[in-house]
Coordinates of N, CA and C in Angstrom, one line a residue:
Chain A
X1 N 67.3 -225.9 11.8 CA 67.0 -224.9 10.9 C 68.2 -224.5 10.1
X2 N 68.0 -223.9 8.9 CA 69.1 -223.6 8.1 C 69.3 -222.0 8.2
X3 N 70.5 -221.6 8.4 CA 70.8 -220.2 8.4 C 71.9 -219.8 7.5
X4 N 71.9 -218.5 7.1 CA 73.0 -218.0 6.3 C 73.7 -216.9 7.1
X5 N 75.1 -216.9 6.9 CA 75.9 -215.9 7.6 C 76.7 -215.1 6.6
X6 N 76.4 -213.8 6.6 CA 77.2 -213.0 5.6 C 78.6 -212.8 6.1
X7 N 79.6 -212.8 5.2 CA 81.0 -212.7 5.5 C 81.6 -211.4 4.8
X8 N 82.5 -210.8 5.5 CA 83.1 -209.6 4.9 C 84.6 -209.6 5.1
X9 N 85.2 -208.8 4.3 CA 86.7 -208.4 4.5 C 87.5 -209.7 4.6
X10 N 88.4 -209.8 5.6 CA 89.2 -211.0 5.7 C 88.4 -212.3 5.8
X11 N 87.3 -212.2 6.5 CA 86.5 -213.5 6.7 C 86.0 -214.0 5.3
X12 N 85.6 -213.0 4.5 CA 85.2 -213.4 3.1 C 86.3 -214.0 2.3
X13 N 87.5 -213.4 2.4 CA 88.6 -213.8 1.6 C 89.2 -215.2 2.1
X14 N 89.2 -215.3 3.4 CA 89.8 -216.6 4.0 C 88.9 -217.7 3.6
X15 N 87.6 -217.5 3.6 CA 86.7 -218.7 3.3 C 86.3 -218.7 1.8
X16 N 86.8 -217.7 1.1 CA 86.5 -217.6 -0.4 C 85.0 -217.7 -0.7
X17 N 84.2 -217.1 0.1 CA 82.8 -216.9 -0.2 C 82.2 -215.8 0.6
X18 N 81.1 -215.3 0.1 CA 80.4 -214.1 0.8 C 79.4 -214.5 1.8
X19 N 79.1 -215.8 1.9 CA 78.1 -216.3 2.8 C 78.3 -217.8 3.2
X20 N 78.1 -218.1 4.4 CA 78.1 -219.5 4.9 C 76.7 -220.0 5.1
X21 N 76.5 -221.2 4.8 CA 75.2 -221.8 5.2 C 75.4 -222.9 6.2
X22 N 74.6 -222.8 7.3 CA 74.8 -223.8 8.4 C 73.5 -224.4 8.8
X23 N 73.5 -225.6 9.2 CA 72.3 -226.3 9.7 C 72.5 -226.3 11.3
X24 N 71.6 -225.6 12.0 CA 71.8 -225.4 13.4 C 70.5 -225.7 14.2
X25 N 70.6 -226.0 15.5 CA 69.4 -226.2 16.3 C 68.7 -224.9 16.6
X26 N 67.4 -225.0 16.8 CA 66.6 -223.9 17.3 C 67.2 -223.4 18.6
X27 N 67.1 -222.1 18.9 CA 67.5 -221.6 20.2 C 69.0 -221.4 20.3
X28 N 69.7 -221.5 19.2 CA 71.2 -221.4 19.3 C 71.6 -219.9 19.7
X29 N 72.5 -219.9 20.6 CA 73.0 -218.6 21.1 C 74.1 -218.1 20.1
X30 N 74.4 -216.8 20.1 CA 75.5 -216.3 19.3 C 76.8 -216.9 19.6
X31 N 77.0 -217.1 20.9 CA 78.3 -217.7 21.4 C 78.4 -219.1 20.8
X32 N 77.3 -219.9 20.8 CA 77.4 -221.2 20.3 C 77.5 -221.2 18.7
X33 N 76.9 -220.2 18.1 CA 77.1 -220.0 16.7 C 78.5 -219.8 16.3
X34 N 79.2 -218.9 17.1 CA 80.6 -218.7 16.7 C 81.5 -219.9 16.9
X35 N 81.2 -220.7 17.9 CA 81.9 -222.0 18.1 C 81.7 -222.9 17.0
X36 N 80.4 -222.9 16.5 CA 80.1 -223.9 15.5 C 80.8 -223.5 14.1
X37 N 80.8 -222.2 13.9 CA 81.5 -221.7 12.6 C 82.9 -222.1 12.7
X38 N 83.5 -221.8 13.9 CA 85.0 -222.2 14.1 C 85.2 -223.6 13.9
X39 N 84.3 -224.5 14.4 CA 84.5 -225.9 14.3 C 84.4 -226.4 12.8
X40 N 83.4 -225.8 12.1 CA 83.2 -226.2 10.7 C 84.2 -225.5 9.7
X41 N 84.6 -224.4 10.1 CA 85.5 -223.6 9.2 C 86.8 -223.1 10.0
X42 N 87.6 -224.1 10.3 CA 88.8 -223.8 11.2 C 89.6 -222.6 10.8
X43 N 89.7 -222.4 9.5 CA 90.5 -221.3 9.0 C 90.0 -219.9 9.5
X44 N 88.7 -219.9 9.9 CA 88.2 -218.6 10.4 C 88.3 -218.4 11.9
X45 N 88.8 -219.5 12.6 CA 88.6 -219.5 14.0 C 89.4 -218.4 14.7
X46 N 90.6 -218.0 14.2 CA 91.3 -216.9 14.9 C 90.6 -215.6 14.7
X47 N 90.1 -215.4 13.5 CA 89.4 -214.1 13.3 C 88.0 -214.0 14.1
X48 N 87.4 -215.2 14.2 CA 86.1 -215.2 14.9 C 86.2 -214.8 16.3
X49 N 87.3 -215.2 16.9 CA 87.6 -214.8 18.3 C 87.5 -213.3 18.5
X50 N 87.9 -212.6 17.5 CA 88.0 -211.1 17.6 C 86.8 -210.4 16.9
X51 N 85.8 -211.2 16.4 CA 84.7 -210.7 15.6 C 83.4 -210.6 16.4
X52 N 82.6 -209.7 16.0 CA 81.2 -209.6 16.5 C 80.3 -210.3 15.6
X53 N 79.1 -210.5 16.0 CA 78.0 -211.0 15.2 C 76.9 -210.0 15.2
X54 N 76.3 -209.8 14.0 CA 75.1 -208.9 14.0 C 73.9 -209.7 13.6
X55 N 72.8 -209.4 14.2 CA 71.5 -209.9 13.9 C 70.6 -208.8 13.5
X56 N 70.1 -208.9 12.3 CA 69.2 -207.9 11.7 C 69.8 -206.5 11.8
X57 N 71.1 -206.4 11.5 CA 71.9 -205.1 11.4 C 72.1 -204.4 12.7
X58 N 72.0 -205.2 13.8 CA 72.4 -204.7 15.2 C 73.4 -205.7 15.7
X59 N 74.4 -205.1 16.5 CA 75.4 -206.0 17.2 C 74.7 -206.9 18.2
X60 N 75.0 -208.1 18.2 CA 74.4 -209.1 19.1 C 75.3 -209.3 20.3
X61 N 74.8 -209.8 21.4 CA 75.7 -210.2 22.5 C 75.8 -211.7 22.4
X62 N 76.8 -212.3 23.2 CA 77.0 -213.7 23.2 C 75.7 -214.5 23.5
X63 N 74.8 -213.9 24.3 CA 73.6 -214.6 24.8 C 72.5 -214.4 23.8
X64 N 72.6 -213.5 22.8 CA 71.5 -213.3 21.9 C 71.1 -214.7 21.2
X65 N 69.9 -214.9 20.9 CA 69.4 -216.1 20.3 C 69.2 -215.9 18.8
X66 N 69.7 -216.8 18.0 CA 69.5 -216.7 16.5 C 68.2 -217.4 16.1
X67 N 67.5 -216.6 15.3 CA 66.2 -217.1 14.7 C 66.4 -217.4 13.2
X68 N 65.6 -218.3 12.7 CA 65.7 -218.7 11.3 C 65.7 -217.6 10.3
X69 N 64.8 -216.6 10.5 CA 64.7 -215.5 9.5 C 65.6 -214.4 9.7
X70 N 66.5 -214.4 10.7 CA 67.4 -213.3 11.0 C 68.4 -213.1 9.9
X71 N 68.7 -211.8 9.7 CA 69.8 -211.5 8.8 C 71.1 -211.5 9.7
X72 N 72.0 -212.5 9.4 CA 73.1 -212.8 10.3 C 74.4 -212.4 9.6
X73 N 75.3 -211.7 10.3 CA 76.6 -211.4 9.6 C 77.7 -211.5 10.7
X74 N 78.8 -212.0 10.2 CA 80.0 -212.0 11.0 C 80.7 -210.7 10.8
X75 N 81.0 -209.9 11.9 CA 81.6 -208.6 11.7 C 83.0 -208.6 12.3
X76 N 84.0 -208.8 11.4 CA 85.4 -208.7 11.9 C 85.6 -207.2 12.4
X77 N 86.7 -207.0 13.3 CA 87.0 -205.7 13.7 C 87.0 -204.7 12.6
X78 N 86.2 -203.6 12.8 CA 86.0 -202.7 11.7 C 87.2 -201.7 11.5
X79 N 87.3 -201.1 10.4 CA 88.4 -200.2 10.1 C 88.1 -199.1 9.1
X80 N 86.9 -198.6 9.2 CA 86.4 -197.6 8.3 C 87.1 -196.2 8.7
X81 N 86.8 -195.2 7.9 CA 87.3 -193.9 8.2 C 88.5 -193.6 7.2
Chain B
X1 N 72.8 -185.4 5.2 CA 73.1 -186.3 4.1 C 74.0 -187.4 4.7
X2 N 73.5 -188.7 4.5 CA 74.3 -189.8 4.9 C 74.4 -190.7 3.6
X3 N 75.6 -191.0 3.3 CA 75.8 -191.8 2.0 C 77.0 -192.6 2.0
X4 N 76.9 -193.7 1.3 CA 78.1 -194.6 1.0 C 78.1 -194.6 -0.5
X5 N 79.3 -194.3 -1.0 CA 79.4 -194.2 -2.5 C 80.7 -194.8 -3.0
X6 N 80.7 -195.3 -4.2 CA 81.9 -195.7 -4.9 C 82.5 -194.6 -5.7
X7 N 81.9 -193.5 -5.8 CA 82.4 -192.4 -6.5 C 83.3 -191.5 -5.7
X8 N 84.2 -190.7 -6.3 CA 85.0 -189.8 -5.6 C 84.1 -188.8 -4.8
X9 N 84.5 -188.4 -3.6 CA 83.7 -187.5 -2.8 C 84.3 -186.1 -3.0
X10 N 83.4 -185.1 -3.2 CA 83.8 -183.7 -3.3 C 83.5 -183.1 -1.9
X11 N 84.6 -182.9 -1.1 CA 84.3 -182.4 0.3 C 83.5 -181.1 0.4
X12 N 83.8 -180.2 -0.6 CA 83.1 -178.9 -0.6 C 81.6 -179.1 -0.8
X13 N 81.2 -180.1 -1.6 CA 79.8 -180.4 -1.7 C 79.2 -180.8 -0.4
X14 N 79.9 -181.6 0.4 CA 79.4 -182.1 1.7 C 79.3 -180.9 2.6
X15 N 80.3 -180.0 2.6 CA 80.3 -178.8 3.4 C 79.0 -178.0 3.1
X16 N 78.8 -177.8 1.8 CA 77.6 -177.1 1.3 C 76.3 -177.6 1.9
X17 N 76.3 -179.0 2.0 CA 75.1 -179.6 2.5 C 74.7 -179.3 3.9
X18 N 75.6 -178.8 4.7 CA 75.3 -178.5 6.1 C 75.1 -177.0 6.3
X19 N 75.0 -176.2 5.2 CA 74.8 -174.8 5.4 C 73.5 -174.5 6.0
X20 N 73.5 -173.5 7.0 CA 72.3 -173.1 7.6 C 72.5 -171.7 8.1
X21 N 71.5 -170.9 8.0 CA 71.6 -169.5 8.6 C 71.6 -169.5 10.1
X22 N 71.2 -170.6 10.7 CA 71.2 -170.7 12.2 C 72.7 -171.1 12.7
X23 N 73.5 -171.5 11.7 CA 74.8 -171.9 12.1 C 75.8 -170.8 12.1
X24 N 76.6 -170.7 13.2 CA 77.7 -169.8 13.3 C 79.0 -170.4 13.0
X25 N 79.0 -171.8 12.9 CA 80.2 -172.5 12.7 C 80.0 -173.8 11.9
X26 N 80.9 -174.1 11.0 CA 80.8 -175.4 10.3 C 82.2 -176.0 10.4
X27 N 82.3 -177.3 10.7 CA 83.5 -178.1 10.7 C 83.5 -179.1 9.6
X28 N 84.5 -179.2 8.8 CA 84.6 -180.2 7.8 C 85.8 -181.1 8.1
X29 N 85.6 -182.4 8.2 CA 86.6 -183.4 8.4 C 86.8 -184.2 7.1
X30 N 88.0 -184.3 6.6 CA 88.3 -185.1 5.5 C 89.3 -186.2 5.8
X31 N 89.0 -187.4 5.7 CA 90.0 -188.5 5.9 C 90.4 -189.0 4.5
X32 N 91.8 -189.1 4.4 CA 92.3 -189.5 3.0 C 93.4 -190.6 3.1
X33 N 93.7 -191.1 2.0 CA 94.7 -192.2 2.0 C 96.1 -191.6 2.1
X34 N 96.8 -192.1 3.2 CA 98.1 -191.6 3.5 C 99.2 -192.6 2.9
X35 N 100.2 -192.0 2.4 CA 101.2 -192.8 1.7 C 102.1 -193.6 2.6
X36 N 102.5 -193.0 3.7 CA 103.4 -193.7 4.6 C 102.8 -193.8 6.0
X37 N 102.9 -195.1 6.5 CA 102.6 -195.4 7.9 C 103.9 -195.8 8.5
X38 N 104.6 -194.9 9.3 CA 105.9 -195.2 9.7 C 106.8 -195.4 8.4
X39 N 107.5 -196.6 8.4 CA 108.3 -196.9 7.2 C 107.6 -197.5 6.1
X40 N 106.4 -198.0 6.3 CA 105.6 -198.7 5.3 C 104.9 -197.8 4.4
X41 N 105.0 -198.2 3.1 CA 104.4 -197.3 2.0 C 103.1 -198.0 1.5
X42 N 102.1 -197.2 1.5 CA 100.8 -197.6 0.9 C 100.7 -197.1 -0.5
X43 N 100.2 -198.0 -1.4 CA 99.9 -197.6 -2.8 C 98.5 -197.2 -2.9
X44 N 97.6 -197.9 -2.3 CA 96.2 -197.5 -2.3 C 95.4 -198.3 -1.2
X45 N 94.2 -197.8 -0.9 CA 93.4 -198.6 0.0 C 92.1 -199.0 -0.7
X46 N 91.5 -200.1 -0.2 CA 90.3 -200.5 -0.8 C 89.3 -200.7 0.4
X47 N 88.1 -200.1 0.3 CA 87.1 -200.3 1.3 C 86.0 -201.1 0.9
X48 N 85.5 -201.9 1.9 CA 84.3 -202.7 1.7 C 83.3 -202.4 2.9
X49 N 82.0 -202.6 2.6 CA 81.1 -202.3 3.7 C 79.9 -203.3 3.7
X50 N 79.3 -203.4 4.8 CA 78.0 -204.1 4.9 C 77.0 -203.0 4.9
X51 N 76.5 -202.7 3.6 CA 76.0 -201.4 3.4 C 74.7 -201.1 4.2
X52 N 73.8 -202.0 4.3 CA 72.5 -201.7 5.0 C 72.8 -201.4 6.5
X53 N 73.7 -202.2 7.1 CA 74.0 -202.0 8.5 C 74.8 -200.8 8.7
X54 N 75.7 -200.5 7.7 CA 76.6 -199.3 7.8 C 75.7 -198.0 7.8
X55 N 74.8 -198.0 6.9 CA 73.9 -196.8 6.8 C 73.1 -196.7 8.1
X56 N 72.5 -197.8 8.6 CA 71.7 -197.8 9.8 C 72.6 -197.3 11.0
X57 N 73.8 -197.8 11.1 CA 74.7 -197.4 12.2 C 75.1 -195.9 12.1
X58 N 75.4 -195.5 10.9 CA 75.8 -194.0 10.8 C 74.6 -193.2 11.2
X59 N 73.4 -193.6 10.8 CA 72.2 -192.8 11.2 C 72.0 -192.8 12.7
X60 N 72.3 -193.9 13.4 CA 72.2 -194.0 14.8 C 73.3 -193.0 15.5
X61 N 74.5 -193.0 14.9 CA 75.5 -192.1 15.4 C 75.1 -190.6 15.2
X62 N 74.5 -190.3 14.1 CA 74.1 -188.9 13.8 C 73.0 -188.6 14.8
X63 N 72.0 -189.5 15.0 CA 70.9 -189.2 16.0 C 71.5 -189.0 17.4
X64 N 72.5 -189.9 17.8 CA 73.1 -189.7 19.1 C 73.9 -188.4 19.2
X65 N 74.5 -188.0 18.1 CA 75.3 -186.7 18.2 C 74.3 -185.6 18.3
X66 N 73.1 -185.7 17.7 CA 72.1 -184.6 17.8 C 71.6 -184.6 19.2
X67 N 71.6 -185.7 20.0 CA 71.2 -185.7 21.4 C 72.2 -185.0 22.2
X68 N 73.5 -185.2 21.9 CA 74.6 -184.6 22.7 C 74.9 -183.2 22.4
X69 N 74.7 -182.7 21.2 CA 75.1 -181.4 20.8 C 73.9 -180.7 20.0
X70 N 73.9 -179.4 20.1 CA 72.8 -178.7 19.4 C 73.2 -178.5 17.9
X71 N 73.0 -179.5 17.1 CA 73.5 -179.5 15.7 C 72.4 -179.0 14.8
X72 N 72.9 -178.1 13.9 CA 72.0 -177.6 12.9 C 71.8 -178.6 11.7
X73 N 73.0 -178.9 11.1 CA 73.0 -179.9 10.0 C 74.2 -180.8 10.2
X74 N 74.1 -182.0 9.6 CA 75.2 -183.0 9.8 C 75.2 -183.9 8.6
X75 N 76.4 -184.1 8.0 CA 76.5 -185.0 6.9 C 77.7 -186.0 7.1
X76 N 77.5 -187.2 6.7 CA 78.6 -188.2 6.7 C 78.6 -188.9 5.4
X77 N 79.7 -188.9 4.7 CA 79.8 -189.6 3.4 C 81.0 -190.5 3.5
X78 N 80.9 -191.8 3.2 CA 82.0 -192.7 3.2 C 82.2 -193.3 1.8
X79 N 83.4 -193.4 1.3 CA 83.6 -194.0 0.0 C 84.0 -195.4 0.1
X80 N 83.6 -196.3 -0.8 CA 84.0 -197.7 -0.8 C 84.7 -198.0 -2.2
X81 N 85.3 -199.1 -2.2 CA 86.1 -199.5 -3.4 C 87.5 -198.9 -3.3
X82 N 88.2 -198.8 -4.4 CA 89.6 -198.3 -4.3 C 89.7 -196.8 -4.1
X83 N 90.5 -196.4 -3.1 CA 90.7 -195.0 -2.8 C 92.2 -194.7 -2.9
X84 N 92.6 -194.0 -3.9 CA 94.0 -193.7 -4.2 C 94.7 -192.7 -3.2
X85 N 96.0 -192.6 -3.3 CA 96.7 -191.7 -2.4 C 96.1 -190.3 -2.5
X86 N 95.9 -189.7 -1.3 CA 95.4 -188.3 -1.3 C 94.0 -188.2 -1.5
X87 N 93.3 -189.2 -2.0 CA 91.9 -189.1 -2.2 C 91.1 -189.3 -0.9
X88 N 89.9 -188.8 -0.9 CA 89.1 -188.8 0.4 C 88.3 -190.1 0.5
X89 N 88.4 -190.7 1.7 CA 87.7 -191.9 2.0 C 86.4 -191.6 2.8
X90 N 86.6 -190.6 3.7 CA 85.4 -190.2 4.5 C 85.4 -188.7 4.7
X91 N 84.2 -188.1 4.6 CA 84.0 -186.7 4.8 C 82.8 -186.5 5.8
X92 N 83.1 -185.8 6.8 CA 82.1 -185.5 7.8 C 82.0 -184.0 7.9
X93 N 80.7 -183.4 7.9 CA 80.5 -182.0 8.1 C 79.4 -181.8 9.1
X94 N 79.7 -180.8 10.0 CA 78.7 -180.5 11.1 C 78.6 -179.0 11.2
X95 N 77.4 -178.5 11.2 CA 77.2 -177.1 11.5 C 76.4 -176.9 12.8
X96 N 76.8 -175.9 13.6 CA 76.2 -175.7 14.9 C 76.2 -174.2 15.1
X97 N 75.5 -173.7 16.2 CA 75.5 -172.3 16.5 C 76.8 -171.7 16.8
X98 N 77.6 -172.5 17.6 CA 79.0 -172.0 18.0 C 80.0 -173.1 17.7
X99 N 81.3 -172.7 17.6 CA 82.3 -173.6 17.0 C 82.6 -174.8 17.9
X100 N 82.6 -174.6 19.2 CA 83.0 -175.7 20.1 C 82.2 -176.9 19.8
X101 N 80.9 -176.7 19.7 CA 80.0 -177.9 19.4 C 80.3 -178.6 18.1
X102 N 80.6 -177.8 17.1 CA 80.8 -178.5 15.8 C 82.2 -179.2 15.8
X103 N 83.2 -178.6 16.5 CA 84.5 -179.4 16.6 C 84.3 -180.7 17.4
X104 N 83.6 -180.6 18.5 CA 83.4 -181.8 19.3 C 82.6 -182.8 18.6
X105 N 81.5 -182.4 18.0 CA 80.6 -183.4 17.3 C 81.3 -184.1 16.2
X106 N 82.0 -183.3 15.4 CA 82.7 -183.9 14.2 C 83.7 -184.9 14.7
X107 N 84.5 -184.6 15.7 CA 85.5 -185.5 16.2 C 84.9 -186.8 16.8
X108 N 83.8 -186.6 17.5 CA 83.1 -187.7 18.1 C 82.5 -188.6 17.0
X109 N 81.9 -188.0 16.0 CA 81.3 -188.9 14.9 C 82.4 -189.7 14.2
X110 N 83.6 -189.1 14.0 CA 84.6 -189.9 13.3 C 85.2 -190.9 14.2
X111 N 85.4 -190.6 15.5 CA 85.9 -191.6 16.4 C 84.9 -192.8 16.5
X112 N 83.7 -192.5 16.7 CA 82.7 -193.6 16.8 C 82.5 -194.4 15.6
X113 N 82.5 -193.7 14.4 CA 82.4 -194.4 13.1 C 83.4 -195.5 13.0
X114 N 84.6 -195.2 13.5 CA 85.8 -196.1 13.4 C 85.6 -197.3 14.3
X115 N 84.6 -197.3 15.2 CA 84.4 -198.4 16.1 C 83.1 -199.1 15.8
X116 N 82.1 -198.4 15.4 CA 80.7 -198.9 15.3 C 80.2 -199.3 14.0
X117 N 80.8 -198.8 12.9 CA 80.2 -198.9 11.6 C 80.9 -200.0 10.8
X118 N 80.2 -201.0 10.2 CA 80.8 -202.1 9.5 C 81.3 -201.7 8.2
X119 N 82.5 -201.1 8.2 CA 83.3 -200.8 7.0 C 84.7 -201.2 7.3
X120 N 85.3 -201.8 6.2 CA 86.7 -202.3 6.4 C 87.6 -201.8 5.3
X121 N 88.9 -201.6 5.7 CA 89.9 -201.2 4.7 C 90.9 -202.2 4.5
X122 N 91.4 -202.3 3.2 CA 92.4 -203.2 2.9 C 93.6 -202.4 2.4
X123 N 94.8 -202.7 3.0 CA 96.0 -202.0 2.6 C 96.6 -202.7 1.4
X124 N 97.0 -201.9 0.4 CA 97.9 -202.4 -0.7 C 99.3 -201.8 -0.5
X125 N 100.2 -202.6 0.1 CA 101.5 -202.1 0.4 C 102.4 -202.0 -0.8
X126 N 103.4 -201.2 -0.8 CA 104.3 -201.0 -1.9 C 105.1 -202.3 -2.2
X127 N 105.3 -203.1 -1.1 CA 106.1 -204.4 -1.3 C 105.3 -205.5 -2.0
X128 N 104.0 -205.1 -2.4 CA 103.2 -206.1 -3.1 C 102.2 -206.9 -2.2
X129 N 102.4 -206.8 -0.9 CA 101.5 -207.5 0.0 C 100.2 -206.7 0.2
X130 N 99.2 -207.4 0.5 CA 97.9 -206.8 0.9 C 97.4 -207.3 2.2
X131 N 96.6 -206.5 2.9 CA 96.2 -206.9 4.3 C 94.9 -206.2 4.7
X132 N 93.9 -207.0 5.1 CA 92.7 -206.3 5.7 C 93.1 -205.8 7.0
X133 N 92.6 -204.6 7.3 CA 92.9 -204.0 8.6 C 91.8 -204.4 9.6
X134 N 92.2 -205.2 10.6 CA 91.2 -205.7 11.6 C 91.8 -205.4 13.0
X135 N 91.7 -204.2 13.5 CA 92.4 -203.8 14.7 C 92.1 -204.7 15.9
X136 N 93.1 -204.9 16.7 CA 92.9 -205.7 17.9 C 93.6 -205.1 19.0
X137 N 93.3 -205.5 20.2 CA 94.1 -205.0 21.4 C 93.4 -203.8 22.0
X138 N 94.2 -203.0 22.7 CA 93.7 -202.0 23.6 C 92.9 -200.9 22.9
X139 N 93.3 -200.6 21.6 CA 92.7 -199.5 20.9 C 91.3 -199.8 20.5
X140 N 90.9 -201.1 20.7 CA 89.6 -201.5 20.2 C 88.6 -201.7 21.4
X141 N 87.4 -201.1 21.2 CA 86.3 -201.3 22.1 C 85.3 -202.2 21.4
X142 N 84.7 -203.2 22.2 CA 83.7 -204.0 21.5 C 82.5 -203.1 21.2
X143 N 82.0 -203.2 20.0 CA 80.8 -202.4 19.6 C 79.6 -202.7 20.5
X144 N 78.9 -201.7 20.8 CA 77.6 -201.9 21.5 C 76.6 -201.2 20.7
X145 N 75.3 -201.5 20.9 CA 74.3 -200.9 20.2 C 74.0 -199.5 20.7
X146 N 74.3 -198.5 19.9 CA 74.2 -197.2 20.4 C 72.8 -196.8 20.9
X147 N 71.8 -197.4 20.3 CA 70.4 -197.1 20.7 C 70.2 -197.5 22.1
X148 N 70.8 -198.7 22.5 CA 70.6 -199.2 23.8 C 71.3 -198.3 24.9
X149 N 72.4 -197.7 24.5 CA 73.1 -196.9 25.4 C 72.6 -195.4 25.5
X150 N 71.8 -195.0 24.5 CA 71.4 -193.6 24.4 C 70.6 -193.2 25.6
X151 N 69.6 -194.0 26.0 CA 68.8 -193.7 27.1 C 69.5 -193.5 28.4
X152 N 70.6 -194.3 28.6 CA 71.3 -194.4 29.8 C 72.1 -193.2 30.1
X153 N 72.6 -192.5 29.1 CA 73.6 -191.4 29.4 C 72.9 -190.1 29.6

């Protein structure tokens, strides 16, 4: 299945785009997704280690499963306020 | 009032929005761009957010604060884009029956926002360098879904 991952802040600047598109297997876990992004986009790997993933605007756990229609985002450590 | 805006924030307008005849106390918190962090000089900050999630997360924090304290009115406004020295990036206002609750609730909301809400700041240093602020280490707690933790506490 094809998925899009929104990128923000340093992740967006490092990869020079606001969204990544990946072809992944059904039933992919968030942990596996992070490994796959790191493998395909090595420049993001250091930041991914410290980042969360959100699915449909909620923080996901490593075990959460990604579905095709999910709104997916990589959430680097936040610094609002 | 919960809002994310690229316009300048008027703190007094936010304070006005929590007015209530039931409130004996209102606390207004204003976060603004600081010129010096130790020796390092900041020229300006720039904020970016994941807006739909940020609004949802702020709403969850406000709901959780209402569970914890007896809040009359509560407003959170965050600015995005460039925020110059001395300008406000975040304004939180809380009104409650008595002062202790509004002090506690406002402090809690600002602390949690800095952990839970997908908003990021970029430093523009006076030496010409720029840097996204992505805190790491002990000061950082992994975000958890506040809805999931609400029932447990």
